[in-house]
Coordinates of N, CA and C in Angstrom, one line a residue:
Chain Q
K1 N 0.8 -1.2 0.0 CA 0.0 0.0 0.0 C 0.9 1.2 0.0
Q2 N 0.6 2.1 -0.9 CA 1.4 3.4 -1.1 C 1.2 4.3 0.1
E3 N 2.2 4.8 0.7 CA 2.1 5.8 1.7 C 3.0 7.0 1.4
V4 N 2.5 8.2 1.6 CA 3.3 9.4 1.3 C 3.5 10.2 2.5
T5 N 4.7 10.6 2.8 CA 5.0 11.4 4.0 C 5.7 12.7 3.6
Q6 N 5.3 13.7 4.3 CA 6.0 15.0 4.0 C 6.6 15.6 5.3
I7 N 7.8 16.0 5.1 CA 8.6 16.6 6.2 C 9.2 17.9 5.8
P8 N 9.2 19.0 6.6 CA 8.5 19.1 7.9 C 7.0 19.3 7.8
A9 N 6.3 19.1 8.8 CA 4.8 19.4 8.8 C 4.6 20.9 8.8
A10 N 5.5 21.7 9.3 CA 5.3 23.1 9.3 C 6.7 23.8 9.3
L11 N 6.7 24.9 8.6 CA 7.9 25.6 8.4 C 7.7 27.1 8.4
S12 N 8.5 27.9 9.2 CA 8.4 29.3 9.2 C 9.8 29.9 8.9
V13 N 9.8 30.7 7.8 CA 11.1 31.3 7.4 C 11.0 32.8 7.1
P14 N 12.1 33.5 7.2 CA 12.0 35.0 6.9 C 12.0 35.1 5.4
E15 N 11.4 36.2 4.9 CA 11.4 36.5 3.5 C 12.7 36.5 2.9
G16 N 12.8 35.9 1.6 CA 14.1 35.9 0.9 C 14.9 34.6 1.0
E17 N 14.5 33.8 2.0 CA 15.2 32.5 2.2 C 14.9 31.5 1.1
N18 N 15.9 30.7 0.7 CA 15.6 29.5 -0.1 C 15.2 28.4 0.8
L19 N 14.3 27.6 0.4 CA 13.8 26.5 1.2 C 13.5 25.2 0.4
V20 N 13.6 24.1 1.2 CA 13.3 22.8 0.6 C 12.2 22.1 1.3
L21 N 11.3 21.6 0.6 CA 10.2 20.8 1.2 C 10.4 19.3 0.7
N22 N 10.2 18.4 1.6 CA 10.5 17.0 1.3 C 9.2 16.1 1.2
C23 N 9.2 15.2 0.3 CA 8.1 14.2 0.1 C 8.8 12.8 -0.1
S24 N 8.3 11.9 0.6 CA 8.8 10.5 0.4 C 7.6 9.5 0.3
F25 N 7.8 8.5 -0.5 CA 6.8 7.5 -0.8 C 7.3 6.1 -0.7
T26 N 6.5 5.2 -0.4 CA 7.0 3.8 -0.1 C 7.1 2.9 -1.3
D27 N 6.3 3.1 -2.3 CA 6.3 2.3 -3.4 C 6.8 3.1 -4.6
S28 N 7.9 2.6 -5.2 CA 8.6 3.4 -6.2 C 7.9 3.2 -7.6
A29 N 6.9 2.3 -7.7 CA 6.3 2.1 -9.0 C 5.2 3.2 -9.2
I30 N 5.7 4.3 -9.6 CA 4.7 5.4 -9.8 C 4.8 5.9 -11.3
Y31 N 3.7 6.5 -11.8 CA 3.7 7.1 -13.1 C 4.2 8.5 -13.1
N32 N 3.7 9.3 -12.0 CA 4.1 10.6 -11.9 C 3.9 11.1 -10.5
L33 N 4.4 12.3 -10.2 CA 4.3 12.9 -8.9 C 4.0 14.4 -9.1
Q34 N 3.0 14.9 -8.4 CA 2.6 16.3 -8.5 C 2.8 17.0 -7.2
W35 N 3.2 18.3 -7.3 CA 3.2 19.2 -6.1 C 2.1 20.2 -6.3
F36 N 1.4 20.4 -5.2 CA 0.2 21.2 -5.1 C 0.4 22.3 -4.1
R37 N -0.3 23.4 -4.3 CA -0.4 24.5 -3.3 C -1.8 24.6 -2.8
Q38 N -2.1 24.7 -1.5 CA -3.4 24.9 -1.0 C -3.5 26.1 -0.1
D39 N -4.3 27.1 -0.4 CA -4.5 28.2 0.5 C -5.7 27.8 1.5
P40 N -5.7 28.4 2.7 CA -6.7 28.0 3.7 C -8.2 28.1 3.1
G41 N -8.9 27.0 3.3 CA -10.3 26.9 2.9 C -10.5 26.8 1.4
K42 N -9.4 26.6 0.7 CA -9.6 26.6 -0.8 C -9.2 25.2 -1.4
G43 N -9.4 25.0 -2.7 CA -9.0 23.8 -3.3 C -7.5 23.8 -3.6
L44 N -7.0 22.8 -4.3 CA -5.6 22.7 -4.6 C -5.3 23.2 -6.0
T45 N -4.1 23.7 -6.1 CA -3.6 24.2 -7.4 C -2.3 23.4 -7.7
S46 N -2.3 22.7 -8.9 CA -1.1 22.0 -9.3 C 0.0 23.0 -9.6
L47 N 1.2 22.7 -9.0 CA 2.3 23.6 -9.3 C 3.3 22.9 -10.3
L48 N 3.6 21.7 -10.1 CA 4.6 21.0 -11.0 C 4.2 19.5 -11.1
L49 N 4.3 19.0 -12.3 CA 4.1 17.6 -12.5 C 5.4 17.0 -13.0
I50 N 5.9 15.9 -12.4 CA 7.1 15.2 -12.8 C 6.7 13.8 -13.2
Q51 N 7.0 13.5 -14.5 CA 6.8 12.1 -14.9 C 7.8 11.2 -14.3
S52 N 7.5 9.9 -14.3 CA 8.5 9.0 -13.7 C 9.8 8.9 -14.4
S53 N 9.8 9.3 -15.7 CA 11.0 9.2 -16.5 C 11.9 10.5 -16.3
Q54 N 11.3 11.5 -15.6 CA 12.0 12.8 -15.5 C 12.7 12.9 -14.1
R55 N 13.7 13.7 -14.0 CA 14.4 13.9 -12.8 C 14.0 15.2 -12.1
E56 N 13.6 16.2 -12.9 CA 13.2 17.5 -12.3 C 12.3 18.3 -13.3
Q57 N 11.6 19.3 -12.7 CA 10.8 20.2 -13.4 C 10.9 21.6 -12.7
T58 N 10.9 22.6 -13.5 CA 11.0 24.0 -13.0 C 9.9 24.8 -13.5
S59 N 9.5 25.7 -12.6 CA 8.5 26.8 -13.0 C 8.8 28.0 -12.2
G60 N 9.4 29.0 -12.8 CA 9.7 30.2 -12.1 C 10.7 30.0 -11.0
R61 N 10.2 30.3 -9.7 CA 11.1 30.1 -8.6 C 11.0 28.7 -8.0
L62 N 10.2 27.9 -8.6 CA 10.0 26.5 -8.1 C 10.8 25.5 -8.9
N63 N 11.4 24.6 -8.2 CA 12.0 23.5 -8.8 C 11.7 22.2 -8.0
A64 N 11.2 21.2 -8.7 CA 10.9 19.9 -8.1 C 11.8 18.8 -8.7
S65 N 12.3 18.0 -7.8 CA 13.1 16.9 -8.3 C 12.5 15.6 -7.9
L66 N 12.8 14.5 -8.6 CA 12.3 13.2 -8.3 C 13.4 12.1 -8.4
D67 N 13.5 11.4 -7.3 CA 14.4 10.2 -7.3 C 13.5 9.0 -7.0
K68 N 13.0 8.4 -8.1 CA 12.1 7.3 -7.9 C 12.6 6.1 -7.2
S69 N 13.9 5.8 -7.4 CA 14.4 4.6 -6.8 C 14.5 4.7 -5.3
S70 N 14.7 5.9 -4.8 CA 14.8 6.1 -3.4 C 13.5 6.6 -2.8
G71 N 12.5 6.8 -3.6 CA 11.2 7.2 -3.1 C 11.1 8.6 -2.6
R72 N 11.8 9.5 -3.2 CA 11.9 10.8 -2.7 C 11.7 11.9 -3.8
S73 N 11.0 13.0 -3.3 CA 10.9 14.2 -4.1 C 11.2 15.4 -3.3
T74 N 11.7 16.4 -3.8 CA 11.9 17.7 -3.1 C 11.3 18.8 -3.9
L75 N 10.8 19.8 -3.2 CA 10.3 21.0 -3.9 C 11.2 22.2 -3.3
Y76 N 11.9 22.8 -4.2 CA 12.8 23.9 -3.8 C 12.1 25.2 -4.2
I77 N 12.0 26.1 -3.2 CA 11.5 27.4 -3.5 C 12.6 28.5 -3.3
A78 N 12.9 29.2 -4.3 CA 13.9 30.2 -4.3 C 13.4 31.5 -3.9
A79 N 14.2 32.3 -3.1 CA 13.8 33.7 -2.7 C 12.4 33.8 -2.3
S80 N 12.1 33.1 -1.2 CA 10.7 33.0 -0.7 C 10.1 34.4 -0.4
Q81 N 8.7 34.5 -0.7 CA 8.0 35.7 -0.5 C 6.8 35.4 0.4
P82 N 6.3 36.5 1.1 CA 5.1 36.2 2.0 C 3.9 35.6 1.2
G83 N 3.8 35.9 -0.1 CA 2.7 35.3 -0.9 C 2.9 33.8 -1.1
D84 N 4.1 33.3 -0.8 CA 4.3 31.8 -0.9 C 3.7 31.1 0.3
S85 N 3.2 31.8 1.3 CA 2.6 31.2 2.5 C 1.4 30.4 2.1
A86 N 1.4 29.1 2.4 CA 0.3 28.2 2.0 C 0.7 26.8 2.5
T87 N -0.1 25.8 2.3 CA 0.2 24.4 2.5 C 0.6 23.8 1.2
Y88 N 1.7 23.1 1.2 CA 2.2 22.4 0.0 C 2.1 20.9 0.2
L89 N 1.4 20.3 -0.8 CA 1.2 18.9 -0.8 C 1.8 18.2 -2.0
C90 N 2.3 17.0 -1.8 CA 2.7 16.2 -2.9 C 1.7 15.0 -3.0
A91 N 1.6 14.5 -4.3 CA 0.7 13.4 -4.5 C 1.4 12.5 -5.6
V92 N 1.3 11.2 -5.4 CA 1.9 10.2 -6.4 C 0.7 9.5 -7.1
Y93 N 1.0 9.2 -8.3 CA 0.0 8.4 -9.1 C 0.7 7.1 -9.5
G94 N 0.1 6.0 -9.1 CA 0.7 4.7 -9.4 C -0.1 3.9 -10.4
G95 N -1.0 4.6 -11.2 CA -1.7 3.9 -12.2 C -2.9 3.1 -11.7
T96 N -3.2 3.2 -10.4 CA -4.4 2.5 -9.8 C -5.6 3.5 -9.7
Y97 N -5.7 4.4 -10.7 CA -6.8 5.3 -10.8 C -6.8 6.4 -9.7
K98 N -5.9 6.4 -8.7 CA -6.0 7.4 -7.7 C -4.7 8.0 -7.4
Y99 N -4.7 9.3 -7.1 CA -3.5 9.9 -6.6 C -3.5 9.8 -5.0
I100 N -2.4 9.5 -4.5 CA -2.2 9.4 -3.0 C -1.5 10.6 -2.5
F101 N -2.1 11.3 -1.6 CA -1.5 12.6 -1.1 C -0.8 12.4 0.2
G102 N 0.2 13.2 0.4 CA 0.8 13.4 1.7 C 0.0 14.3 2.6
T103 N 0.4 14.6 3.8 CA -0.4 15.4 4.7 C 0.0 16.9 4.6
G104 N 1.0 17.2 3.8 CA 1.4 18.6 3.5 C 2.4 19.2 4.5
T105 N 3.0 20.3 4.0 CA 3.8 21.1 4.8 C 3.2 22.5 4.8
R106 N 2.9 23.0 6.0 CA 2.4 24.4 6.1 C 3.6 25.4 6.2
L107 N 3.6 26.2 5.2 CA 4.7 27.2 5.1 C 4.2 28.6 5.4
K108 N 5.0 29.2 6.3 CA 4.7 30.6 6.5 C 6.0 31.4 6.3
V109 N 5.9 32.4 5.4 CA 7.0 33.3 5.0 C 6.8 34.6 5.7
L110 N 7.7 35.0 6.6 CA 7.5 36.2 7.3 C 8.2 37.4 6.6
A111 N 7.4 38.5 6.6 CA 7.9 39.7 5.9 C 8.9 40.5 6.8
Chain B
D1 N -12.5 28.0 -20.8 CA -12.1 27.1 -19.7 C -12.3 27.8 -18.4
T2 N -13.4 27.5 -17.7 CA -13.8 28.2 -16.4 C -13.3 27.4 -15.2
G3 N -12.6 26.3 -15.4 CA -12.1 25.6 -14.2 C -13.2 24.6 -13.7
V4 N -12.8 23.9 -12.6 CA -13.7 23.0 -12.0 C -14.6 23.7 -11.0
S5 N -15.9 23.5 -11.1 CA -16.9 24.3 -10.3 C -17.6 23.3 -9.4
Q6 N -17.7 23.7 -8.1 CA -18.3 22.9 -7.1 C -19.4 23.7 -6.4
N7 N -20.6 23.1 -6.2 CA -21.7 23.7 -5.5 C -22.3 22.8 -4.5
P8 N -22.8 23.2 -3.4 CA -22.5 24.6 -2.8 C -21.1 24.7 -2.3
R9 N -20.7 25.9 -1.9 CA -19.4 26.1 -1.3 C -19.4 25.7 0.2
H10 N -20.6 25.9 0.8 CA -20.7 25.5 2.2 C -22.1 24.8 2.4
K11 N -22.1 23.8 3.3 CA -23.4 23.2 3.6 C -23.4 22.8 5.1
I12 N -24.4 23.3 5.8 CA -24.6 23.0 7.2 C -25.9 22.1 7.3
T13 N -25.8 21.0 7.9 CA -26.9 20.1 8.0 C -27.0 19.5 9.4
K14 N -28.1 19.0 9.7 CA -28.3 18.2 10.9 C -28.0 16.8 10.7
R15 N -27.5 16.1 11.8 CA -27.3 14.7 11.7 C -28.5 13.9 11.3
G16 N -28.3 13.0 10.3 CA -29.4 12.2 9.9 C -30.0 12.7 8.5
Q17 N -29.7 13.9 8.2 CA -30.2 14.5 6.9 C -29.4 14.0 5.7
N18 N -30.0 14.0 4.5 CA -29.2 13.7 3.3 C -28.7 15.0 2.7
V19 N -27.5 14.9 2.1 CA -27.0 16.1 1.4 C -26.4 15.6 0.0
T20 N -26.4 16.5 -0.9 CA -25.9 16.3 -2.3 C -25.1 17.4 -2.7
F21 N -23.9 17.1 -3.3 CA -23.0 18.0 -3.8 C -22.8 17.8 -5.3
R22 N -22.5 18.9 -6.0 CA -22.4 18.9 -7.4 C -21.0 19.3 -7.8
C23 N -20.5 18.7 -8.9 CA -19.2 19.1 -9.5 C -19.3 19.2 -11.0
D24 N -18.9 20.3 -11.5 CA -18.8 20.5 -13.0 C -17.3 20.5 -13.4
P25 N -16.8 19.5 -14.0 CA -15.4 19.5 -14.4 C -15.1 20.4 -15.5
I26 N -13.9 20.5 -15.9 CA -13.5 21.2 -17.1 C -14.1 20.4 -18.3
S27 N -14.6 21.1 -19.2 CA -15.5 20.4 -20.2 C -14.9 19.2 -20.9
E28 N -13.7 19.3 -21.3 CA -13.1 18.2 -22.1 C -12.5 17.1 -21.3
H29 N -12.5 17.3 -20.0 CA -11.9 16.3 -19.1 C -12.8 15.1 -18.9
N30 N -12.3 13.9 -19.2 CA -13.1 12.7 -19.1 C -12.9 12.0 -17.7
R31 N -11.9 12.4 -17.0 CA -11.6 11.7 -15.7 C -12.0 12.7 -14.5
L32 N -12.7 12.1 -13.6 CA -13.2 12.9 -12.5 C -13.0 12.2 -11.2
Y33 N -12.5 12.9 -10.2 CA -12.2 12.3 -8.9 C -13.0 13.1 -7.8
W34 N -13.4 12.4 -6.7 CA -13.9 13.0 -5.5 C -12.9 12.6 -4.4
Y35 N -12.5 13.6 -3.6 CA -11.7 13.5 -2.4 C -12.4 14.1 -1.2
R36 N -11.9 13.7 -0.1 CA -12.4 14.3 1.2 C -11.2 14.7 2.0
Q37 N -11.3 15.9 2.6 CA -10.1 16.4 3.3 C -10.6 17.0 4.7
T38 N -10.0 16.5 5.7 CA -10.2 17.1 7.1 C -9.0 17.9 7.5
L39 N -9.2 18.8 8.5 CA -8.3 19.8 8.9 C -6.9 19.2 9.2
G40 N -5.9 19.7 8.5 CA -4.5 19.2 8.8 C -4.1 17.9 8.1
Q41 N -5.0 17.4 7.3 CA -4.7 16.2 6.6 C -4.7 16.4 5.1
G42 N -4.1 15.5 4.4 CA -4.1 15.6 2.9 C -5.4 15.0 2.4
P43 N -5.8 15.3 1.2 CA -7.0 14.8 0.6 C -7.0 13.2 0.6
E44 N -8.1 12.7 0.8 CA -8.3 11.2 0.9 C -9.2 10.8 -0.2
F45 N -8.8 9.8 -1.0 CA -9.5 9.4 -2.2 C -10.9 8.8 -1.8
L46 N -11.9 9.2 -2.6 CA -13.2 8.6 -2.4 C -13.7 7.8 -3.6
T47 N -13.6 8.4 -4.8 CA -14.1 7.6 -6.0 C -13.6 8.3 -7.2
Y48 N -13.6 7.5 -8.3 CA -13.1 7.9 -9.6 C -14.0 7.5 -10.7
F49 N -14.2 8.5 -11.7 CA -15.0 8.2 -12.9 C -14.2 8.4 -14.1
Q50 N -14.3 7.5 -15.1 CA -13.8 7.8 -16.4 C -15.0 7.8 -17.3
N51 N -15.3 9.0 -17.8 CA -16.5 9.3 -18.5 C -17.7 9.0 -17.5
E52 N -18.6 8.2 -17.9 CA -19.8 8.0 -16.9 C -19.5 6.7 -16.1
A53 N -18.5 6.0 -16.3 CA -18.2 4.8 -15.5 C -17.5 5.0 -14.2
Q54 N -18.0 4.5 -13.1 CA -17.3 4.6 -11.8 C -16.4 3.5 -11.7
L55 N -15.1 3.7 -11.9 CA -14.1 2.6 -12.0 C -13.5 2.3 -10.7
E56 N -13.5 3.2 -9.7 CA -12.8 2.9 -8.4 C -13.6 3.6 -7.3
K57 N -13.7 2.9 -6.2 CA -14.4 3.4 -5.1 C -13.7 3.0 -3.8
S58 N -13.4 3.9 -3.0 CA -12.6 3.6 -1.8 C -13.4 2.7 -0.8
R59 N -12.7 1.9 -0.1 CA -13.4 1.0 0.9 C -13.8 1.9 2.1
L60 N -13.2 3.1 2.1 CA -13.6 4.0 3.2 C -15.0 4.5 3.0
L61 N -15.5 4.4 1.8 CA -16.9 4.9 1.5 C -17.9 3.9 1.9
S62 N -18.7 4.3 2.9 CA -19.7 3.4 3.3 C -20.9 3.4 2.3
D63 N -21.9 2.5 2.6 CA -23.0 2.5 1.7 C -23.9 3.7 1.8
R64 N -23.5 4.6 2.7 CA -24.3 5.9 2.8 C -23.9 6.9 1.7
F65 N -22.7 6.6 1.1 CA -22.2 7.5 0.1 C -22.5 6.9 -1.3
S66 N -22.9 7.8 -2.2 CA -23.1 7.3 -3.6 C -22.7 8.5 -4.5
A67 N -22.1 8.2 -5.6 CA -21.7 9.2 -6.6 C -22.2 8.7 -8.0
E68 N -22.5 9.7 -8.8 CA -22.9 9.5 -10.2 C -22.3 10.5 -11.1
R69 N -22.2 10.1 -12.3 CA -21.7 11.0 -13.4 C -22.5 10.7 -14.7
P70 N -23.7 11.1 -14.7 CA -24.6 10.8 -15.9 C -24.0 11.5 -17.1
K71 N -23.9 10.7 -18.2 CA -23.5 11.2 -19.5 C -22.1 11.7 -19.5
G72 N -21.3 11.4 -18.5 CA -19.9 11.7 -18.4 C -19.7 13.2 -18.3
S73 N -20.7 14.0 -17.8 CA -20.5 15.4 -17.7 C -20.3 15.8 -16.2
F74 N -21.3 16.4 -15.6 CA -21.2 16.8 -14.2 C -21.3 15.5 -13.3
S75 N -20.9 15.7 -12.0 CA -21.0 14.6 -11.1 C -21.7 15.0 -9.8
T76 N -22.4 14.1 -9.2 CA -23.0 14.4 -7.9 C -22.5 13.4 -6.9
L77 N -22.3 13.9 -5.6 CA -21.9 13.0 -4.5 C -23.0 13.2 -3.5
E78 N -23.7 12.1 -3.1 CA -24.7 12.1 -2.1 C -24.3 11.4 -0.9
I79 N -24.6 12.0 0.3 CA -24.4 11.3 1.6 C -25.7 11.2 2.2
Q80 N -26.1 10.0 2.5 CA -27.4 9.8 3.2 C -27.1 9.6 4.7
R81 N -28.2 10.0 5.5 CA -28.1 9.9 7.0 C -26.8 10.4 7.5
T82 N -26.5 11.6 7.3 CA -25.2 12.2 7.6 C -24.9 12.0 9.1
E83 N -23.6 11.8 9.4 CA -23.1 11.7 10.7 C -22.1 12.8 11.0
Q84 N -21.8 13.1 12.2 CA -20.8 14.2 12.5 C -19.5 13.9 12.0
G85 N -19.1 12.6 11.8 CA -17.8 12.3 11.3 C -17.7 12.5 9.8
D86 N -18.8 12.9 9.2 CA -18.8 13.2 7.7 C -18.4 14.7 7.5
S87 N -18.3 15.4 8.6 CA -17.9 16.8 8.4 C -16.5 16.9 7.8
A88 N -16.3 17.6 6.7 CA -15.1 17.7 6.0 C -15.2 18.6 4.8
M89 N -14.1 18.8 4.1 CA -14.2 19.5 2.8 C -14.2 18.4 1.8
Y90 N -15.2 18.5 0.9 CA -15.3 17.5 -0.2 C -14.8 18.2 -1.5
L91 N -13.8 17.6 -2.1 CA -13.1 18.2 -3.2 C -13.3 17.3 -4.5
C92 N -13.5 18.0 -5.6 CA -13.7 17.4 -6.9 C -12.5 17.8 -7.7
A93 N -12.0 16.9 -8.5 CA -10.9 17.2 -9.4 C -11.1 16.5 -10.8
S94 N -10.6 17.1 -11.8 CA -10.7 16.5 -13.1 C -9.4 16.6 -13.9
T95 N -9.2 15.7 -14.8 CA -8.0 15.6 -15.7 C -8.4 15.0 -17.0
L96 N -7.6 15.3 -18.0 CA -7.8 14.9 -19.3 C -7.4 13.4 -19.5
G97 N -6.3 13.0 -18.9 CA -5.8 11.7 -19.2 C -5.1 11.7 -20.6
P98 N -4.4 10.7 -21.0 CA -4.2 9.5 -20.2 C -3.4 9.9 -18.9
D99 N -2.8 8.9 -18.3 CA -2.5 9.0 -16.9 C -1.4 9.9 -16.5
H100 N -1.1 10.9 -17.4 CA 0.0 11.7 -17.0 C -0.3 13.2 -17.0
E101 N -1.5 13.6 -16.7 CA -1.9 15.0 -16.8 C -2.1 15.6 -15.4
K102 N -2.0 16.9 -15.3 CA -2.2 17.6 -14.1 C -3.6 17.5 -13.7
L103 N -3.8 17.4 -12.3 CA -5.1 17.4 -11.7 C -5.6 18.8 -11.5
F104 N -6.8 19.1 -11.8 CA -7.4 20.4 -11.6 C -8.5 20.3 -10.6
F105 N -8.4 21.0 -9.5 CA -9.3 20.9 -8.4 C -10.3 22.0 -8.4
G106 N -11.5 21.8 -7.9 CA -12.5 22.8 -7.6 C -12.2 23.4 -6.2
S107 N -13.0 24.4 -5.8 CA -12.8 25.0 -4.5 C -13.3 24.2 -3.3
G108 N -14.0 23.2 -3.6 CA -14.5 22.3 -2.6 C -15.9 22.7 -2.0
T109 N -16.5 21.8 -1.3 CA -17.7 22.0 -0.6 C -17.4 21.7 0.9
Q110 N -17.5 22.6 1.8 CA -17.3 22.4 3.2 C -18.6 22.0 3.9
L111 N -18.6 20.8 4.4 CA -19.8 20.2 5.0 C -19.6 20.2 6.5
S112 N -20.6 20.8 7.2 CA -20.6 20.7 8.7 C -21.9 20.0 9.1
V113 N -21.7 18.9 9.8 CA -22.9 18.2 10.3 C -23.0 18.4 11.8
L114 N -24.2 19.0 12.2 CA -24.4 19.4 13.6 C -25.1 18.3 14.4

């Protein structure tokens, strides 16, 4: 059974810092991994999608990497801003019709 | 492309009542998911439709829950005889497929059972 873990559960950083969020999964047989952002009381917004054959994806200040063999992904946020404050979730898709989500990392960027 | 739409945004009901939520996916998306999320947790899979066919249903879903997607367009999720433990955010997501596309989520329906 696939399990997804995210560390840390919460993170508070001053504005301008570079930071890394971690996601680990127990079954390496995945098709893809997505990173999402969720603002309080809202739905999720997909940030980056990494296919199983890829090592990383970049979008603006965000960079996500995937090491399928070790069951790990990281989301790197460069030059963090207060507007980046949100919960970040990763989800893996193993071809069994469903995405399995981690519990998220609550990020607060202090001005 | 207006995104995934969910109605209502909030629903307050008394224990024992039935509730129904609606999801309108992005028009060309043939795959639709329902998830449930409680505070501090990640979304938990409930069910999946490919077009009008319900292909996967979580064992967590008791027989009080039912979902439909007539004609492969909008979807409804009904909860019968609601319990306080059903209080959660119910999220709908859609994707085009095949299996390698981004998931697009609606804003969710927040259910409170009193």
